[in-house]
């Protein structure tokens, strides 16, 4: 589970390395700026990982909760 907020350059730098580890990855984006969200989504797509954008920023804890709930609802996910 990777959360991102208004730092697309950091995601562009780190996500390819995380994706190469071979585990299922979910990016939860709670960016407020549309341009940042578009870059984050493009990075997730290029790395072949799941991407979920929250409609508004409710903070890091909300992004983590949403991401964990999303992962736990998938029967194929056996470890978080």
mmCIF file of N, CA, C and O in Angstrom:
data_model
loop_
_atom_site.group_PDB
_atom_site.id
_atom_site.type_symbol
_atom_site.label_atom_id
_atom_site.label_comp_id
_atom_site.label_asym_id
_atom_site.label_seq_id
_atom_site.Cartn_x
_atom_site.Cartn_y
_atom_site.Cartn_z
ATOM 1 N N UNK A 1 0.853 -1.168 0.000
ATOM 2 C CA UNK A 1 0.000 0.000 0.000
ATOM 3 C C UNK A 1 0.898 1.229 0.000
ATOM 4 O O UNK A 1 1.737 1.388 0.874
ATOM 5 N N UNK A 2 0.704 2.074 -0.999
ATOM 6 C CA UNK A 2 1.475 3.306 -1.127
ATOM 7 C C UNK A 2 0.485 4.459 -1.159
ATOM 8 O O UNK A 2 -0.454 4.444 -1.943
ATOM 9 N N UNK A 3 0.687 5.447 -0.293
ATOM 10 C CA UNK A 3 -0.145 6.646 -0.346
ATOM 11 C C UNK A 3 0.678 7.769 -0.951
ATOM 12 O O UNK A 3 1.898 7.804 -0.817
ATOM 13 N N UNK A 4 -0.013 8.674 -1.613
ATOM 14 C CA UNK A 4 0.689 9.797 -2.216
ATOM 15 C C UNK A 4 -0.157 11.053 -2.114
ATOM 16 O O UNK A 4 -1.375 10.999 -2.194
ATOM 17 N N UNK A 5 0.525 12.169 -1.937
ATOM 18 C CA UNK A 5 -0.154 13.455 -1.831
ATOM 19 C C UNK A 5 0.772 14.553 -2.328
ATOM 20 O O UNK A 5 1.802 14.819 -1.713
ATOM 21 N N UNK A 6 0.415 15.146 -3.457
ATOM 22 C CA UNK A 6 1.069 16.339 -3.968
ATOM 23 C C UNK A 6 2.587 16.224 -4.161
ATOM 24 O O UNK A 6 3.287 17.229 -4.151
ATOM 25 N N UNK A 7 3.089 15.001 -4.319
ATOM 26 C CA UNK A 7 4.521 14.812 -4.578
ATOM 27 C C UNK A 7 4.712 13.774 -5.675
ATOM 28 O O UNK A 7 5.282 12.705 -5.447
ATOM 29 N N UNK A 8 4.241 14.051 -6.889
ATOM 30 C CA UNK A 8 4.332 13.060 -7.954
ATOM 31 C C UNK A 8 5.764 12.678 -8.304
ATOM 32 O O UNK A 8 6.024 11.552 -8.704
ATOM 33 N N UNK A 9 6.718 13.576 -8.129
ATOM 34 C CA UNK A 9 8.116 13.249 -8.426
ATOM 35 C C UNK A 9 8.624 12.149 -7.492
ATOM 36 O O UNK A 9 9.379 11.271 -7.916
ATOM 37 N N UNK A 10 8.206 12.189 -6.240
ATOM 38 C CA UNK A 10 8.614 11.152 -5.290
ATOM 39 C C UNK A 10 8.030 9.797 -5.683
ATOM 40 O O UNK A 10 8.705 8.770 -5.603
ATOM 41 N N UNK A 11 6.774 9.789 -6.133
ATOM 42 C CA UNK A 11 6.159 8.536 -6.574
ATOM 43 C C UNK A 11 6.843 8.019 -7.836
ATOM 44 O O UNK A 11 7.101 6.821 -7.954
ATOM 45 N N UNK A 12 7.156 8.905 -8.759
ATOM 46 C CA UNK A 12 7.841 8.509 -9.998
ATOM 47 C C UNK A 12 9.201 7.889 -9.704
ATOM 48 O O UNK A 12 9.654 7.002 -10.425
ATOM 49 N N UNK A 13 9.836 8.338 -8.646
ATOM 50 C CA UNK A 13 11.153 7.823 -8.275
ATOM 51 C C UNK A 13 11.058 6.485 -7.528
ATOM 52 O O UNK A 13 11.843 5.572 -7.764
ATOM 53 N N UNK A 14 10.081 6.354 -6.640
ATOM 54 C CA UNK A 14 10.038 5.180 -5.773
ATOM 55 C C UNK A 14 9.169 4.031 -6.276
ATOM 56 O O UNK A 14 9.485 2.860 -6.031
ATOM 57 N N UNK A 15 8.074 4.323 -6.962
ATOM 58 C CA UNK A 15 7.143 3.267 -7.339
ATOM 59 C C UNK A 15 7.749 2.210 -8.267
ATOM 60 O O UNK A 15 7.484 1.016 -8.067
ATOM 61 N N UNK A 16 8.564 2.566 -9.253
ATOM 62 C CA UNK A 16 9.151 1.505 -10.080
ATOM 63 C C UNK A 16 9.975 0.502 -9.265
ATOM 64 O O UNK A 16 9.935 -0.702 -9.523
ATOM 65 N N UNK A 17 10.658 0.981 -8.248
ATOM 66 C CA UNK A 17 11.447 0.089 -7.398
ATOM 67 C C UNK A 17 10.549 -0.807 -6.560
ATOM 68 O O UNK A 17 10.827 -1.999 -6.389
ATOM 69 N N UNK A 18 9.466 -0.249 -6.046
ATOM 70 C CA UNK A 18 8.523 -1.033 -5.245
ATOM 71 C C UNK A 18 7.830 -2.076 -6.111
ATOM 72 O O UNK A 18 7.694 -3.241 -5.711
ATOM 73 N N UNK A 19 7.410 -1.685 -7.297
ATOM 74 C CA UNK A 19 6.694 -2.602 -8.194
ATOM 75 C C UNK A 19 7.566 -3.784 -8.595
ATOM 76 O O UNK A 19 7.062 -4.896 -8.785
ATOM 77 N N UNK A 20 8.866 -3.562 -8.733
ATOM 78 C CA UNK A 20 9.777 -4.648 -9.118
ATOM 79 C C UNK A 20 9.882 -5.742 -8.068
ATOM 80 O O UNK A 20 10.363 -6.837 -8.363
ATOM 81 N N UNK A 21 9.446 -5.487 -6.861
ATOM 82 C CA UNK A 21 9.507 -6.503 -5.811
ATOM 83 C C UNK A 21 8.531 -7.647 -6.067
ATOM 84 O O UNK A 21 8.655 -8.717 -5.481
ATOM 85 N N UNK A 22 7.534 -7.417 -6.927
ATOM 86 C CA UNK A 22 6.637 -8.490 -7.345
ATOM 87 C C UNK A 22 5.387 -8.671 -6.515
ATOM 88 O O UNK A 22 4.556 -9.505 -6.847
ATOM 89 N N UNK A 23 5.224 -7.929 -5.457
ATOM 90 C CA UNK A 23 4.016 -8.035 -4.634
ATOM 91 C C UNK A 23 2.918 -7.156 -5.224
ATOM 92 O O UNK A 23 3.195 -6.239 -5.994
ATOM 93 N N UNK A 24 1.691 -7.452 -4.861
ATOM 94 C CA UNK A 24 0.578 -6.599 -5.274
ATOM 95 C C UNK A 24 0.759 -5.219 -4.649
ATOM 96 O O UNK A 24 1.088 -5.109 -3.466
ATOM 97 N N UNK A 25 0.570 -4.187 -5.449
ATOM 98 C CA UNK A 25 0.741 -2.811 -4.971
ATOM 99 C C UNK A 25 -0.520 -2.022 -5.289
ATOM 100 O O UNK A 25 -1.075 -2.133 -6.378
ATOM 101 N N UNK A 26 -0.957 -1.229 -4.335
ATOM 102 C CA UNK A 26 -2.073 -0.315 -4.511
ATOM 103 C C UNK A 26 -1.585 1.078 -4.162
ATOM 104 O O UNK A 26 -1.047 1.300 -3.082
ATOM 105 N N UNK A 27 -1.778 2.015 -5.076
ATOM 106 C CA UNK A 27 -1.478 3.423 -4.815
ATOM 107 C C UNK A 27 -2.789 4.118 -4.476
ATOM 108 O O UNK A 27 -3.723 4.091 -5.273
ATOM 109 N N UNK A 28 -2.857 4.705 -3.291
ATOM 110 C CA UNK A 28 -4.017 5.498 -2.893
ATOM 111 C C UNK A 28 -3.585 6.956 -2.951
ATOM 112 O O UNK A 28 -2.684 7.377 -2.240
ATOM 113 N N UNK A 29 -4.241 7.688 -3.818
ATOM 114 C CA UNK A 29 -3.885 9.074 -4.083
ATOM 115 C C UNK A 29 -4.913 9.996 -3.458
ATOM 116 O O UNK A 29 -6.090 9.922 -3.767
ATOM 117 N N UNK A 30 -4.460 10.858 -2.566
ATOM 118 C CA UNK A 30 -5.373 11.850 -1.993
ATOM 119 C C UNK A 30 -4.887 13.258 -2.320
ATOM 120 O O UNK A 30 -5.003 14.194 -1.537
ATOM 121 N N UNK A 31 -4.353 13.392 -3.554
ATOM 122 C CA UNK A 31 -3.898 14.692 -4.034
ATOM 123 C C UNK A 31 -5.077 15.615 -4.294
ATOM 124 O O UNK A 31 -6.135 15.181 -4.724
ATOM 125 N N UNK A 32 -4.879 16.881 -4.032
ATOM 126 C CA UNK A 32 -5.926 17.866 -4.282
ATOM 127 C C UNK A 32 -5.789 18.493 -5.661
ATOM 128 O O UNK A 32 -6.778 18.863 -6.262
ATOM 129 N N UNK A 33 -4.574 18.607 -6.165
ATOM 130 C CA UNK A 33 -4.369 19.221 -7.475
ATOM 131 C C UNK A 33 -4.546 18.178 -8.574
ATOM 132 O O UNK A 33 -3.994 17.085 -8.508
ATOM 133 N N UNK A 34 -5.315 18.532 -9.586
ATOM 134 C CA UNK A 34 -5.603 17.622 -10.695
ATOM 135 C C UNK A 34 -4.334 17.219 -11.437
ATOM 136 O O UNK A 34 -4.170 16.068 -11.832
ATOM 137 N N UNK A 35 -3.415 18.155 -11.631
ATOM 138 C CA UNK A 35 -2.171 17.858 -12.352
ATOM 139 C C UNK A 35 -1.346 16.803 -11.614
ATOM 140 O O UNK A 35 -0.787 15.889 -12.232
ATOM 141 N N UNK A 36 -1.276 16.906 -10.297
ATOM 142 C CA UNK A 36 -0.533 15.919 -9.506
ATOM 143 C C UNK A 36 -1.205 14.553 -9.596
ATOM 144 O O UNK A 36 -0.533 13.530 -9.750
ATOM 145 N N UNK A 37 -2.527 14.534 -9.530
ATOM 146 C CA UNK A 37 -3.261 13.269 -9.614
ATOM 147 C C UNK A 37 -3.052 12.601 -10.970
ATOM 148 O O UNK A 37 -2.892 11.375 -11.041
ATOM 149 N N UNK A 38 -3.050 13.382 -12.036
ATOM 150 C CA UNK A 38 -2.820 12.800 -13.373
ATOM 151 C C UNK A 38 -1.432 12.179 -13.469
ATOM 152 O O UNK A 38 -1.264 11.094 -14.030
ATOM 153 N N UNK A 39 -0.430 12.864 -12.941
ATOM 154 C CA UNK A 39 0.936 12.306 -12.952
ATOM 155 C C UNK A 39 1.018 11.033 -12.112
ATOM 156 O O UNK A 39 1.648 10.059 -12.513
ATOM 157 N N UNK A 40 0.373 11.047 -10.956
ATOM 158 C CA UNK A 40 0.383 9.867 -10.090
ATOM 159 C C UNK A 40 -0.292 8.681 -10.772
ATOM 160 O O UNK A 40 0.203 7.549 -10.723
ATOM 161 N N UNK A 41 -1.419 8.936 -11.436
ATOM 162 C CA UNK A 41 -2.122 7.862 -12.127
ATOM 163 C C UNK A 41 -1.281 7.320 -13.284
ATOM 164 O O UNK A 41 -1.223 6.107 -13.497
ATOM 165 N N UNK A 42 -0.630 8.184 -14.011
ATOM 166 C CA UNK A 42 0.217 7.750 -15.123
ATOM 167 C C UNK A 42 1.386 6.905 -14.619
ATOM 168 O O UNK A 42 1.747 5.909 -15.248
ATOM 169 N N UNK A 43 1.947 7.267 -13.496
ATOM 170 C CA UNK A 43 3.047 6.491 -12.914
ATOM 171 C C UNK A 43 2.566 5.108 -12.508
ATOM 172 O O UNK A 43 3.231 4.106 -12.781
ATOM 173 N N UNK A 44 1.413 5.041 -11.861
ATOM 174 C CA UNK A 44 0.867 3.743 -11.455
ATOM 175 C C UNK A 44 0.588 2.873 -12.673
ATOM 176 O O UNK A 44 0.922 1.681 -12.679
ATOM 177 N N UNK A 45 0.019 3.447 -13.707
ATOM 178 C CA UNK A 45 -0.260 2.704 -14.932
ATOM 179 C C UNK A 45 1.031 2.188 -15.570
ATOM 180 O O UNK A 45 1.114 1.026 -15.971
ATOM 181 N N UNK A 46 2.043 3.036 -15.635
ATOM 182 C CA UNK A 46 3.324 2.636 -16.230
ATOM 183 C C UNK A 46 3.994 1.513 -15.445
ATOM 184 O O UNK A 46 4.706 0.687 -16.024
ATOM 185 N N UNK A 47 3.751 1.472 -14.143
ATOM 186 C CA UNK A 47 4.352 0.433 -13.300
ATOM 187 C C UNK A 47 3.471 -0.805 -13.187
ATOM 188 O O UNK A 47 3.868 -1.797 -12.567
ATOM 189 N N UNK A 48 2.270 -0.748 -13.749
ATOM 190 C CA UNK A 48 1.374 -1.895 -13.717
ATOM 191 C C UNK A 48 0.775 -2.189 -12.359
ATOM 192 O O UNK A 48 0.528 -3.346 -12.026
ATOM 193 N N UNK A 49 0.527 -1.144 -11.572
ATOM 194 C CA UNK A 49 -0.053 -1.351 -10.243
ATOM 195 C C UNK A 49 -1.429 -0.705 -10.168
ATOM 196 O O UNK A 49 -1.769 0.162 -10.963
ATOM 197 N N UNK A 50 -2.210 -1.129 -9.199
ATOM 198 C CA UNK A 50 -3.559 -0.592 -9.003
ATOM 199 C C UNK A 50 -3.477 0.841 -8.478
ATOM 200 O O UNK A 50 -2.569 1.188 -7.715
ATOM 201 N N UNK A 51 -4.447 1.642 -8.894
ATOM 202 C CA UNK A 51 -4.486 3.055 -8.509
ATOM 203 C C UNK A 51 -5.892 3.401 -8.056
ATOM 204 O O UNK A 51 -6.869 3.044 -8.701
ATOM 205 N N UNK A 52 -5.990 4.091 -6.953
ATOM 206 C CA UNK A 52 -7.277 4.517 -6.414
ATOM 207 C C UNK A 52 -7.150 5.967 -5.970
ATOM 208 O O UNK A 52 -6.300 6.289 -5.140
ATOM 209 N N UNK A 53 -7.969 6.838 -6.549
ATOM 210 C CA UNK A 53 -7.933 8.247 -6.158
ATOM 211 C C UNK A 53 -9.127 8.558 -5.282
ATOM 212 O O UNK A 53 -10.267 8.272 -5.633
ATOM 213 N N UNK A 54 -8.851 9.176 -4.150
ATOM 214 C CA UNK A 54 -9.915 9.622 -3.272
ATOM 215 C C UNK A 54 -10.461 10.951 -3.787
ATOM 216 O O UNK A 54 -9.708 11.786 -4.286
ATOM 217 N N UNK A 55 -11.761 11.173 -3.674
ATOM 218 C CA UNK A 55 -12.354 12.390 -4.237
ATOM 219 C C UNK A 55 -11.927 13.669 -3.527
ATOM 220 O O UNK A 55 -11.880 14.725 -4.130
ATOM 221 N N UNK A 56 -11.619 13.569 -2.247
ATOM 222 C CA UNK A 56 -11.141 14.721 -1.477
ATOM 223 C C UNK A 56 -10.058 14.251 -0.513
ATOM 224 O O UNK A 56 -9.987 13.064 -0.174
ATOM 225 N N UNK A 57 -9.246 15.168 -0.063
ATOM 226 C CA UNK A 57 -8.188 14.841 0.886
ATOM 227 C C UNK A 57 -8.762 14.822 2.296
ATOM 228 O O UNK A 57 -9.223 15.843 2.801
ATOM 229 N N UNK A 58 -8.731 13.647 2.904
ATOM 230 C CA UNK A 58 -9.160 13.504 4.297
ATOM 231 C C UNK A 58 -7.967 13.184 5.202
ATOM 232 O O UNK A 58 -8.125 12.806 6.343
ATOM 233 N N UNK A 59 -6.762 13.264 4.642
ATOM 234 C CA UNK A 59 -5.561 13.029 5.429
ATOM 235 C C UNK A 59 -5.000 11.633 5.233
ATOM 236 O O UNK A 59 -5.613 10.757 4.617
ATOM 237 N N UNK A 60 -3.805 11.449 5.762
ATOM 238 C CA UNK A 60 -3.080 10.195 5.601
ATOM 239 C C UNK A 60 -3.820 9.015 6.227
ATOM 240 O O UNK A 60 -3.899 7.942 5.630
ATOM 241 N N UNK A 61 -4.354 9.192 7.422
ATOM 242 C CA UNK A 61 -5.011 8.049 8.074
ATOM 243 C C UNK A 61 -6.215 7.570 7.273
ATOM 244 O O UNK A 61 -6.455 6.365 7.173
ATOM 245 N N UNK A 62 -6.963 8.476 6.672
ATOM 246 C CA UNK A 62 -8.100 8.074 5.837
ATOM 247 C C UNK A 62 -7.611 7.321 4.600
ATOM 248 O O UNK A 62 -8.194 6.300 4.220
ATOM 249 N N UNK A 63 -6.540 7.806 3.982
ATOM 250 C CA UNK A 63 -5.999 7.133 2.799
ATOM 251 C C UNK A 63 -5.521 5.727 3.150
ATOM 252 O O UNK A 63 -5.754 4.771 2.397
ATOM 253 N N UNK A 64 -4.862 5.582 4.286
ATOM 254 C CA UNK A 64 -4.416 4.255 4.719
ATOM 255 C C UNK A 64 -5.603 3.332 4.994
ATOM 256 O O UNK A 64 -5.602 2.164 4.602
ATOM 257 N N UNK A 65 -6.624 3.840 5.676
ATOM 258 C CA UNK A 65 -7.809 3.029 5.971
ATOM 259 C C UNK A 65 -8.505 2.572 4.701
ATOM 260 O O UNK A 65 -8.887 1.406 4.574
ATOM 261 N N UNK A 66 -8.703 3.474 3.752
ATOM 262 C CA UNK A 66 -9.356 3.118 2.495
ATOM 263 C C UNK A 66 -8.531 2.066 1.756
ATOM 264 O O UNK A 66 -9.063 1.075 1.247
ATOM 265 N N UNK A 67 -7.226 2.267 1.710
ATOM 266 C CA UNK A 67 -6.358 1.311 1.023
ATOM 267 C C UNK A 67 -6.383 -0.060 1.660
ATOM 268 O O UNK A 67 -6.462 -1.083 0.972
ATOM 269 N N UNK A 68 -6.319 -0.111 2.979
ATOM 270 C CA UNK A 68 -6.369 -1.403 3.671
ATOM 271 C C UNK A 68 -7.705 -2.100 3.457
ATOM 272 O O UNK A 68 -7.753 -3.309 3.219
ATOM 273 N N UNK A 69 -8.791 -1.360 3.532
ATOM 274 C CA UNK A 69 -10.110 -1.952 3.294
ATOM 275 C C UNK A 69 -10.211 -2.509 1.878
ATOM 276 O O UNK A 69 -10.761 -3.586 1.657
ATOM 277 N N UNK A 70 -9.684 -1.783 0.923
ATOM 278 C CA UNK A 70 -9.688 -2.220 -0.472
ATOM 279 C C UNK A 70 -8.919 -3.531 -0.621
ATOM 280 O O UNK A 70 -9.388 -4.477 -1.263
ATOM 281 N N UNK A 71 -7.738 -3.591 -0.018
ATOM 282 C CA UNK A 71 -6.925 -4.803 -0.120
ATOM 283 C C UNK A 71 -7.560 -5.980 0.615
ATOM 284 O O UNK A 71 -7.568 -7.107 0.117
ATOM 285 N N UNK A 72 -8.082 -5.731 1.793
ATOM 286 C CA UNK A 72 -8.671 -6.817 2.585
ATOM 287 C C UNK A 72 -9.940 -7.377 1.956
ATOM 288 O O UNK A 72 -10.316 -8.518 2.228
ATOM 289 N N UNK A 73 -10.597 -6.613 1.095
ATOM 290 C CA UNK A 73 -11.800 -7.099 0.424
ATOM 291 C C UNK A 73 -11.488 -8.040 -0.730
ATOM 292 O O UNK A 73 -12.389 -8.678 -1.270
ATOM 293 N N UNK A 74 -10.230 -8.145 -1.098
ATOM 294 C CA UNK A 74 -9.808 -9.010 -2.210
ATOM 295 C C UNK A 74 -9.401 -10.371 -1.647
ATOM 296 O O UNK A 74 -8.415 -10.478 -0.913
ATOM 297 N N UNK A 75 -10.138 -11.413 -1.981
ATOM 298 C CA UNK A 75 -9.856 -12.753 -1.469
ATOM 299 C C UNK A 75 -8.501 -13.280 -1.925
ATOM 300 O O UNK A 75 -7.927 -14.158 -1.278
ATOM 301 N N UNK A 76 -7.970 -12.760 -3.021
ATOM 302 C CA UNK A 76 -6.665 -13.214 -3.511
ATOM 303 C C UNK A 76 -5.508 -12.637 -2.700
ATOM 304 O O UNK A 76 -4.398 -13.157 -2.752
ATOM 305 N N UNK A 77 -5.759 -11.591 -1.956
ATOM 306 C CA UNK A 77 -4.720 -10.981 -1.120
ATOM 307 C C UNK A 77 -4.654 -11.782 0.177
ATOM 308 O O UNK A 77 -5.623 -11.878 0.916
ATOM 309 N N UNK A 78 -3.515 -12.343 0.453
ATOM 310 C CA UNK A 78 -3.374 -13.183 1.650
ATOM 311 C C UNK A 78 -2.511 -12.536 2.724
ATOM 312 O O UNK A 78 -2.410 -13.059 3.816
ATOM 313 N N UNK A 79 -1.893 -11.401 2.401
ATOM 314 C CA UNK A 79 -1.034 -10.743 3.369
ATOM 315 C C UNK A 79 -1.001 -9.254 3.080
ATOM 316 O O UNK A 79 -0.874 -8.828 1.936
ATOM 317 N N UNK A 80 -1.123 -8.466 4.136
ATOM 318 C CA UNK A 80 -1.019 -7.003 4.013
ATOM 319 C C UNK A 80 -0.003 -6.545 5.025
ATOM 320 O O UNK A 80 -0.051 -6.895 6.170
#
